[in-house]
Coordinates of C-alpha atoms in Angstrom, one line a residue:
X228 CA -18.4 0.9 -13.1
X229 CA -18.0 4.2 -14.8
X230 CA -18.1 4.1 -18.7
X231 CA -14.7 3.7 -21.1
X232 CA -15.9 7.3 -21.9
X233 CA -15.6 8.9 -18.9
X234 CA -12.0 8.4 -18.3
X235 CA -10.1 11.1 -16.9
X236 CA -6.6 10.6 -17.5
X237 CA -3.5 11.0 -15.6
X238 CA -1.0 13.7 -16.5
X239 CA 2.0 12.7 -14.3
X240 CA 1.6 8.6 -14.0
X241 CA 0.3 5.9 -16.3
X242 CA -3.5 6.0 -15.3
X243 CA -6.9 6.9 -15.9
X244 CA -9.7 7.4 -14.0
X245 CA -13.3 6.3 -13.7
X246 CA -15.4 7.9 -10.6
X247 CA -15.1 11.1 -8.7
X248 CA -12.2 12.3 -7.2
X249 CA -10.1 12.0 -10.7
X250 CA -7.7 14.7 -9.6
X251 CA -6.7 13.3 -6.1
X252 CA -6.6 9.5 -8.0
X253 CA -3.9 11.2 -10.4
X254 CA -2.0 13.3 -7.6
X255 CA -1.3 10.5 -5.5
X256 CA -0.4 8.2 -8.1
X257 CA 2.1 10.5 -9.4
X258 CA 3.5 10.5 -5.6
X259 CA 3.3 6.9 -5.8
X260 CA 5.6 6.9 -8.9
X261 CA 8.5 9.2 -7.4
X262 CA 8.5 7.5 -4.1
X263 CA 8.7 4.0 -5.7
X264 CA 11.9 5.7 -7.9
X265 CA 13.3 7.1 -4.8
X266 CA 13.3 3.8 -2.9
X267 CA 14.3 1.6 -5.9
X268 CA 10.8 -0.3 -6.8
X269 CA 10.7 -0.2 -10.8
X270 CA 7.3 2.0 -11.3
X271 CA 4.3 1.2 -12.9
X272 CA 5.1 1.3 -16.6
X273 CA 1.9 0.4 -18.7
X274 CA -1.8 2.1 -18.3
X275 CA -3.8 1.3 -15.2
X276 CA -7.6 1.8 -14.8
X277 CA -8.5 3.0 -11.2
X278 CA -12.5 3.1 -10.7
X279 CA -13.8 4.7 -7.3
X280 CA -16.9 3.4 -6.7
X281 CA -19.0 3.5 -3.6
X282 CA -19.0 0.2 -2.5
X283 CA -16.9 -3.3 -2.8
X284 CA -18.1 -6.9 -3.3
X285 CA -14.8 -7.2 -0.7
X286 CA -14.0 -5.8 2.8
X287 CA -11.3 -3.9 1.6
X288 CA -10.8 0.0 1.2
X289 CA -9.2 -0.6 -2.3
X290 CA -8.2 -3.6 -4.4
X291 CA -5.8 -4.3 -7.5
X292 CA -6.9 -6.5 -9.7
X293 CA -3.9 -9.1 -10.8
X294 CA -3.9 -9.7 -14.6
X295 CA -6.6 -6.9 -15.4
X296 CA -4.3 -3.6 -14.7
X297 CA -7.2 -2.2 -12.8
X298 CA -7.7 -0.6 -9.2
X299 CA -10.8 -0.2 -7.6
X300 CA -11.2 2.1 -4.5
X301 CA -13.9 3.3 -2.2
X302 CA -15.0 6.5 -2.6
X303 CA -13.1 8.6 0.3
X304 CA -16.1 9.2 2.3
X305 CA -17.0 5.5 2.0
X306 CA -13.4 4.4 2.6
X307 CA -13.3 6.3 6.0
X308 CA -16.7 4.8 7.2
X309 CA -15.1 1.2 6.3
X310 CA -11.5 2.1 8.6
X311 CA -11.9 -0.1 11.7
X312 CA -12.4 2.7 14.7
X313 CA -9.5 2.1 16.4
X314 CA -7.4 1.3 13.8
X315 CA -4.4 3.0 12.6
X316 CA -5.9 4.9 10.1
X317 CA -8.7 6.0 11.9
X318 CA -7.3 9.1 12.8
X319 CA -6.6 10.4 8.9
X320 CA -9.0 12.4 7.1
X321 CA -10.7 11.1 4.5
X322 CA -9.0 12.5 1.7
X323 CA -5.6 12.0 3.3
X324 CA -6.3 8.0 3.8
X325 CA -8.5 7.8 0.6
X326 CA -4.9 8.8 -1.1
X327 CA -2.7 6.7 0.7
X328 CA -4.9 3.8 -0.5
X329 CA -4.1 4.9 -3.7
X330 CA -0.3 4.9 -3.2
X331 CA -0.5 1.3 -1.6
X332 CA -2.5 0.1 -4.8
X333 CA -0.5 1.6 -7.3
X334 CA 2.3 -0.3 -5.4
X335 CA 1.0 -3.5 -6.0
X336 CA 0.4 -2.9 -9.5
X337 CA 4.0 -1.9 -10.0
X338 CA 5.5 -5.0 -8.1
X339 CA 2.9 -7.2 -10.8
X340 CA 5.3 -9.8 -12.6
X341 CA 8.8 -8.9 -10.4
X342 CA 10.8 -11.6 -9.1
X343 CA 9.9 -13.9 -6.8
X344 CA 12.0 -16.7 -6.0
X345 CA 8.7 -18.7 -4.6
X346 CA 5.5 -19.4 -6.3
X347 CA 4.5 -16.0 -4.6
X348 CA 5.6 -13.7 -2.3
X349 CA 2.5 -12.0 -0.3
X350 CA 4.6 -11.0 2.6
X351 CA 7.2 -9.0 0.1
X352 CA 4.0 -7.5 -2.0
X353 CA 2.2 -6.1 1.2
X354 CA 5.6 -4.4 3.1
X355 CA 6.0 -2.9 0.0
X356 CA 2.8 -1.7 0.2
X357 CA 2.1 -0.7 3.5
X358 CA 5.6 1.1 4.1
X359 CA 4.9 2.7 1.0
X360 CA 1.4 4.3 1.6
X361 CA 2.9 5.3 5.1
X362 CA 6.0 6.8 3.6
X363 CA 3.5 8.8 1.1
X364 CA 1.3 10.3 4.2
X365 CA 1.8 13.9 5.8
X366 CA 4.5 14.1 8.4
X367 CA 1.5 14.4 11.4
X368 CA 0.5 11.1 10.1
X369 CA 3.4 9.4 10.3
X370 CA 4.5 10.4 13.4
X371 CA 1.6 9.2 14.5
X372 CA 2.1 6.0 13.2
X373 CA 6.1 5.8 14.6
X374 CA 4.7 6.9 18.3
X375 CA 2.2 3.6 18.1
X376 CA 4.9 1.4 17.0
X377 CA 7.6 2.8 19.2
X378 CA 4.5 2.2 22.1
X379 CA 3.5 -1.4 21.2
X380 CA 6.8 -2.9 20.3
X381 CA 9.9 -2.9 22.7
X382 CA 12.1 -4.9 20.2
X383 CA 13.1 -5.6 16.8
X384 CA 10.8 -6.9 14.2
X385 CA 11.9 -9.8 13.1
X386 CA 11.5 -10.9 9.1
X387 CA 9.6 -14.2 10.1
X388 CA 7.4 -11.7 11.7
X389 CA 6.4 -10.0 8.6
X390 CA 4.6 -13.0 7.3
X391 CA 1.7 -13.5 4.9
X392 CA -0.8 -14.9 7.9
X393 CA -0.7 -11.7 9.7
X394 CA -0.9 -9.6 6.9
X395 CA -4.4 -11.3 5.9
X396 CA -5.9 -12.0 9.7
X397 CA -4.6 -8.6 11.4
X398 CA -3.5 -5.9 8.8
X399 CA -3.2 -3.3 10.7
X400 CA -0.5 -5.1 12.9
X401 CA 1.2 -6.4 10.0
X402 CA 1.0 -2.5 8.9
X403 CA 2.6 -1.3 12.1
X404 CA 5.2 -4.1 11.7
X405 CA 6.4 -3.4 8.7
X406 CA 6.9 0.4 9.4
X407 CA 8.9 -0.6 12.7
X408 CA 10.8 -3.1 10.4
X409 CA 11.7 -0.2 7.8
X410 CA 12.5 2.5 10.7
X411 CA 15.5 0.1 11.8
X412 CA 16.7 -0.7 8.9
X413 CA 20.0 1.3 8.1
X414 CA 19.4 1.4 4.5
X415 CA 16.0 2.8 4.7
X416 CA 13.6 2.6 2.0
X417 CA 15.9 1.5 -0.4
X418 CA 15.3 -2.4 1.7
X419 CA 11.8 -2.4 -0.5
X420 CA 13.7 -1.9 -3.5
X421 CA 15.9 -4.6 -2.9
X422 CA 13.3 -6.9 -1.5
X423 CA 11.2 -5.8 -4.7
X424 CA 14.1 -7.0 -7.1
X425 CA 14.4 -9.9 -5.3
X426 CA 17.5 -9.3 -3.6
X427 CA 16.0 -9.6 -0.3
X428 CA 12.3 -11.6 0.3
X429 CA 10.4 -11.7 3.2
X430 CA 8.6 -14.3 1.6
X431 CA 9.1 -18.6 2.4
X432 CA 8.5 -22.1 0.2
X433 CA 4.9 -22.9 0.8
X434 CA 5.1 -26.1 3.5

């Protein structure tokens, strides 16, 4: 973990950075910021520590760490050789999924402490997250994304769908789910917001 002294701090969002890659960090956390404002998701209002590092004790590409106000991401190089081949981010450059990470962490940081009319609310935390990241990608990469979704699915996602077992055994279809499940909504984006707020949940009681 890079030292308290080699911070590099954010000019347009509430972050700092440790590891390489500061500016890219800070650019797409800023993006991250105005998209959650655009689609009604309260942004991250208190200083988060993102460290890129070259490896994780986890699987994943990039984690947030509840209760710390910390992010820890893969290196983009590293991150790219972790993407599953034919999965649907694959396809992205390094530097173009390495920054969508970011987006889809600094989600999760934002929607730390929000409503949640259930002891927790996985399924609501990762939608937010996933459409998100996929909202904050080039236009190439998100049609992309729409074609495979418009291919694999021939009708509507249903919430029950979008549930917190798929999101953790198969993330990639919960991914593609989600984005289908945001492309028919009428409202658009501003569904996170409300699901954010707790107007809306995806979420269930535990059994």
């Amino acid at each position: 973990m890079a030292a308290a002294t080699d911070a590099f701090p954010c000019a347009e969002a509430p972050a700092s950075v440790h590891g390489t890659n500061a500016p890219a960090v800070c650019s797409a956390a800023a993006r991250a910021q105005r998209l959650m404002g655009r689609c009604g998701v309260p942004p991250v209002d208190r200083p988060i520590r993102i460290d890129v590092v070259d490896a994780m004790e986890s699987d994943c590409l990039g984690r947030y760490h509840c209760g710390e106000d910390r992010i820890e991401l893969l290196a983009p190089d590293a991150m790219h050789d972790a993407v599953t081949p034919d999965g649907i981010f694959a396809p992205m450059t390094p530097s173009t999924l390495f920054e969508s990470v970011v987006v889809h962490e600094f989600v999760h940081a934002a929607m730390e402490g929000h409503p949640c009319p259930f002891d927790a609310c996985p399924a609501t935390q990762e939608y937010a997250a996933y459409t998100l990241q996929i909202l904050s990608m080039p236009a190439g990469d998100r049609e992309r994304i729409t074609k495979r979704v418009e291919d694999m699915f021939d009708a509507p996602i249903e919430d029950m769908e979008l549930n917190p077992f798929v999101a953790m055994m198969a993330p990639d279809r919960f991914a593609l789910k989600a984005w289908a499940h945001l492309l028919a909504r009428e409202e658009g984006c501003a569904f996170v917001g409300a699901a954010v707020s707790g107007r809306a949940t995806l979420d269930a009681p535990a059994l």
